[in-house]
Coordinates of C-alpha atoms in Angstrom, one line a residue:
M1 CA 228.2 228.3 225.2
T2 CA 230.9 226.4 223.3
V3 CA 233.5 224.2 224.8
S4 CA 236.2 226.7 223.9
T5 CA 234.2 229.5 225.6
Q6 CA 233.7 227.3 228.7
T7 CA 237.4 226.8 228.8
L8 CA 238.5 230.4 228.2
A9 CA 235.9 232.4 230.1
P10 CA 237.2 231.6 233.6
V11 CA 240.8 232.1 232.5
L12 CA 240.1 235.5 230.9
A13 CA 237.8 236.9 233.6
P14 CA 240.5 237.8 236.1
Y15 CA 242.2 240.0 233.4
A16 CA 239.1 241.9 232.3
D17 CA 239.5 245.1 234.3
E18 CA 243.3 245.2 233.7
L19 CA 242.8 244.8 229.9
V20 CA 240.2 247.6 229.8
A21 CA 242.7 249.9 231.6
F22 CA 245.5 248.8 229.4
R23 CA 243.6 249.6 226.2
R24 CA 242.6 253.0 227.5
D25 CA 246.2 253.7 228.4
L26 CA 247.3 252.9 224.9
H27 CA 244.5 255.0 223.5
A28 CA 245.6 258.0 225.6
H29 CA 249.2 257.6 224.4
P30 CA 249.1 256.8 220.7
E31 CA 252.3 256.5 218.7
L32 CA 252.9 256.7 214.9
G33 CA 254.4 253.9 212.9
R34 CA 258.0 253.0 213.8
H35 CA 257.8 255.3 216.8
E36 CA 256.0 252.9 219.1
F37 CA 258.7 253.5 221.8
R38 CA 256.3 253.5 224.7
T39 CA 253.8 250.9 223.5
T40 CA 256.5 248.3 222.7
P41 CA 258.0 248.1 226.3
R42 CA 254.5 248.3 227.8
V43 CA 253.5 245.1 226.0
A44 CA 256.9 243.4 226.6
E45 CA 256.9 244.2 230.4
R46 CA 253.4 242.7 230.9
L47 CA 254.3 239.5 229.0
Q48 CA 257.4 239.2 231.2
R49 CA 255.3 239.5 234.4
A50 CA 253.3 236.6 233.0
G51 CA 256.4 234.5 233.0
L52 CA 257.0 234.7 229.3
Q53 CA 260.1 235.7 227.4
P54 CA 259.2 238.4 224.8
E55 CA 261.7 239.4 222.2
L56 CA 262.0 243.0 220.9
L57 CA 262.1 243.4 217.2
P58 CA 264.7 245.8 215.7
G59 CA 263.3 249.3 216.3
T60 CA 259.9 248.6 217.7
G61 CA 257.6 245.6 217.9
V62 CA 257.4 242.4 220.0
V63 CA 257.4 238.7 219.4
C64 CA 256.6 236.2 222.1
D65 CA 256.1 232.4 222.2
V66 CA 253.6 230.7 224.5
G67 CA 253.8 227.0 225.1
R68 CA 256.0 224.3 223.6
D69 CA 255.6 222.0 220.7
A70 CA 256.6 219.1 223.0
G71 CA 257.5 216.9 220.1
L72 CA 253.8 216.5 219.1
G73 CA 254.3 217.9 215.6
R74 CA 251.3 220.2 216.1
P75 CA 251.1 223.4 214.0
V76 CA 252.6 226.6 215.4
V77 CA 249.9 229.3 215.4
A78 CA 250.6 233.0 215.3
L79 CA 248.3 235.7 216.6
R80 CA 249.1 239.1 215.2
A81 CA 248.2 242.6 216.3
D82 CA 249.3 246.1 215.0
L83 CA 250.7 248.7 217.4
D84 CA 250.7 252.1 215.6
A85 CA 248.2 254.9 215.5
L86 CA 247.1 257.4 212.8
P87 CA 247.9 261.1 212.3
L88 CA 244.3 262.1 213.1
P89 CA 242.9 264.2 216.0
D90 CA 241.0 262.2 218.6
E91 CA 237.3 262.9 218.9
C92 CA 236.3 260.2 221.4
G93 CA 235.4 262.8 224.1
R94 CA 236.2 260.4 226.9
E95 CA 238.7 260.7 229.8
W96 CA 241.1 258.3 228.0
C97 CA 241.1 260.6 224.9
S98 CA 244.5 260.9 223.1
T99 CA 247.0 263.2 224.9
V100 CA 249.0 263.6 221.7
D101 CA 247.9 266.4 219.4
G102 CA 247.0 265.2 216.0
V103 CA 247.6 261.5 216.7
S104 CA 245.0 258.9 217.7
H105 CA 244.1 255.3 217.7
A106 CA 241.4 255.8 215.0
S107 CA 241.8 252.3 213.6
A108 CA 241.5 250.3 216.8
H109 CA 245.1 249.2 217.0
D110 CA 244.9 249.8 220.7
A111 CA 242.1 247.2 220.9
H112 CA 244.0 244.8 218.6
T113 CA 247.1 245.0 220.8
T114 CA 245.1 244.5 224.0
A115 CA 243.2 241.6 222.5
V116 CA 246.4 239.7 221.6
L117 CA 248.0 240.6 224.9
G118 CA 244.9 239.2 226.7
A119 CA 245.0 236.1 224.6
G120 CA 248.7 235.6 225.5
L121 CA 248.0 236.0 229.2
A122 CA 245.2 233.4 229.1
L123 CA 247.2 231.0 227.0
A124 CA 250.1 231.3 229.4
D125 CA 247.8 230.3 232.3
L126 CA 246.5 227.4 230.3
D127 CA 250.1 226.3 229.5
A128 CA 251.0 226.5 233.2
L129 CA 248.1 224.1 233.8
G130 CA 249.3 221.7 231.1
R131 CA 246.3 222.5 228.9
L132 CA 248.0 224.1 225.9
P133 CA 248.9 221.3 223.5
G134 CA 251.2 223.2 221.3
R135 CA 252.8 226.6 220.7
V136 CA 251.3 230.0 220.0
R137 CA 253.4 233.0 218.8
L138 CA 252.2 236.5 219.7
V139 CA 253.3 239.0 217.0
F140 CA 252.9 242.7 217.8
Q141 CA 253.7 244.4 214.5
P142 CA 254.8 248.0 214.2
A143 CA 254.1 250.4 211.5
E144 CA 251.0 248.9 209.9
E145 CA 249.8 252.3 208.7
V146 CA 252.9 253.4 206.8
H147 CA 254.7 252.5 203.6
P148 CA 256.6 250.3 203.4
G149 CA 254.8 248.6 206.2
G150 CA 256.2 247.0 209.3
A151 CA 255.1 243.5 208.2
L152 CA 258.3 243.5 206.1
D153 CA 260.3 244.2 209.2
V154 CA 258.6 241.4 211.0
L155 CA 259.4 238.9 208.2
A156 CA 263.0 240.1 207.9
A157 CA 263.5 239.5 211.6
G158 CA 262.3 235.9 211.2
A159 CA 259.4 236.4 213.4
L160 CA 257.2 234.1 211.3
D161 CA 259.8 231.4 210.8
G162 CA 258.3 228.1 211.7
V163 CA 254.7 229.4 211.8
D164 CA 252.1 227.2 210.1
R165 CA 249.1 229.4 210.5
A166 CA 248.5 233.1 211.4
F167 CA 245.4 234.8 212.6
A168 CA 244.5 238.4 213.0
L169 CA 241.3 240.5 213.4
H170 CA 240.2 244.0 212.9
C171 CA 237.5 245.8 214.9
D172 CA 234.5 246.9 212.8
P173 CA 231.8 249.2 214.3
G174 CA 229.4 247.7 211.7
N175 CA 229.3 244.4 213.6
D176 CA 227.7 243.8 217.0
V177 CA 229.8 243.4 220.1
G178 CA 230.5 239.7 220.7
T179 CA 230.3 238.7 217.1
V180 CA 233.0 237.7 214.6
A181 CA 232.5 238.2 210.9
T182 CA 234.5 236.3 208.3
R183 CA 234.2 235.0 204.7
P184 CA 236.2 232.8 202.3
G185 CA 239.0 234.6 200.5
A186 CA 240.4 238.1 201.1
I187 CA 238.5 240.2 203.7
T188 CA 240.8 243.1 204.4
S189 CA 242.5 245.4 201.9
A190 CA 246.2 245.9 201.3
S191 CA 247.2 249.4 200.4
D192 CA 249.9 251.0 198.2
A193 CA 250.9 254.6 197.7
V194 CA 250.8 256.6 194.5
H195 CA 252.5 260.0 194.2
V196 CA 251.6 262.3 191.3
R197 CA 253.6 265.5 190.7
L198 CA 252.4 268.0 188.0
H199 CA 254.5 270.7 186.5
G200 CA 253.5 273.7 184.4
S201 CA 254.3 277.3 183.5
G202 CA 252.0 278.9 186.1
G203 CA 250.7 282.4 186.0
H204 CA 248.1 284.8 187.3
T205 CA 244.5 283.6 187.8
S206 CA 243.2 286.5 185.7
R207 CA 244.8 284.9 182.6
P208 CA 244.2 281.2 182.9
H209 CA 244.2 280.9 179.1
L210 CA 247.8 282.0 179.0
T211 CA 248.9 279.5 181.6
E212 CA 249.0 275.8 182.1
D213 CA 246.4 275.6 184.8
L214 CA 247.8 272.9 187.1
V215 CA 245.0 273.2 189.7
F216 CA 242.4 272.5 187.1
A217 CA 244.5 269.6 185.7
L218 CA 245.0 268.3 189.3
A219 CA 241.2 268.3 189.8
Q220 CA 240.9 266.1 186.7
V221 CA 243.5 263.7 187.9
V222 CA 241.7 263.4 191.3
T223 CA 238.3 262.7 189.8
Q224 CA 239.0 261.0 186.5
V225 CA 241.8 258.5 187.4
P226 CA 239.6 256.6 189.9
A227 CA 236.8 256.8 187.4
V228 CA 238.9 255.2 184.6
L229 CA 240.0 252.5 187.1
T230 CA 236.4 251.4 187.4
R231 CA 236.3 250.8 183.7
R232 CA 239.6 248.9 183.6
L233 CA 238.9 246.4 186.4
D234 CA 236.3 243.8 187.2
P235 CA 233.8 245.4 189.7
R236 CA 234.2 242.3 191.8
A237 CA 238.0 242.8 192.1
G238 CA 237.6 244.9 195.3
V239 CA 240.0 247.6 194.2
A240 CA 239.6 251.3 195.2
M241 CA 241.7 254.4 194.5
V242 CA 241.4 257.1 197.1
W243 CA 243.5 260.3 197.4
G244 CA 244.7 261.1 200.9
R245 CA 246.6 264.4 200.3
I246 CA 246.5 267.2 197.7
V247 CA 248.8 270.2 197.7
A248 CA 248.6 273.0 195.2
G249 CA 250.0 276.6 195.3
G250 CA 250.3 279.1 198.1
A251 CA 248.2 282.1 197.0
S252 CA 244.6 282.4 195.9
N253 CA 245.3 284.5 192.8
V254 CA 248.3 282.6 191.5
I255 CA 248.3 279.4 189.4
P256 CA 251.3 277.4 190.7
R257 CA 254.1 275.9 188.6
V258 CA 254.2 272.7 190.7

């Protein structure tokens, strides 16, 4: 057991059951990006009960400082979590399964939020004992899963002003419980959105040779554009192109125009 673990274990232990219940509550009540209207006050209220002074970001999201610099010139460290859920049905099959149709915490943001909240509660206790030699900023970011992302809102609100270093984590079922995986350089991906719209004359499926077959063309775009990308970039670049939504036509015997 490391010195840090020896210090934190007794501080975290009293919160264990509460944090498990908190995470399950978030999982049962997921909210999409920029609509975290229940999650935001839940986090802020618990921080207030710990004697802290959380600040609500415009719209949704929370920022809260723990400790003081005390003139020591030590770095200000930020711990960041994401609040929002995904538009996916929940298949967890447990009593804390999502109560919102078609929305779930399928990317572990409920766990991330609870982890940073728990860290904040423990750090507040250490600060009360005079054992926190510096300041930690808790950043609960909204809208991580949408474009443009909520990180831009956090920056615009000045939530990272004065922060020297920032840390975040992401749960990964490929790693054993109790372990942390890291490596030099980039470790998580940043995403962007690409929208492609095809237009053609359309027509009946019995005469594809007399039409501009957009569905066939769309299939080529879906398969060939990512394939071309693999020949234009270094395989070590860590770039992937994945289609998330495809819409074409409304009848099985009609080639659409758009």
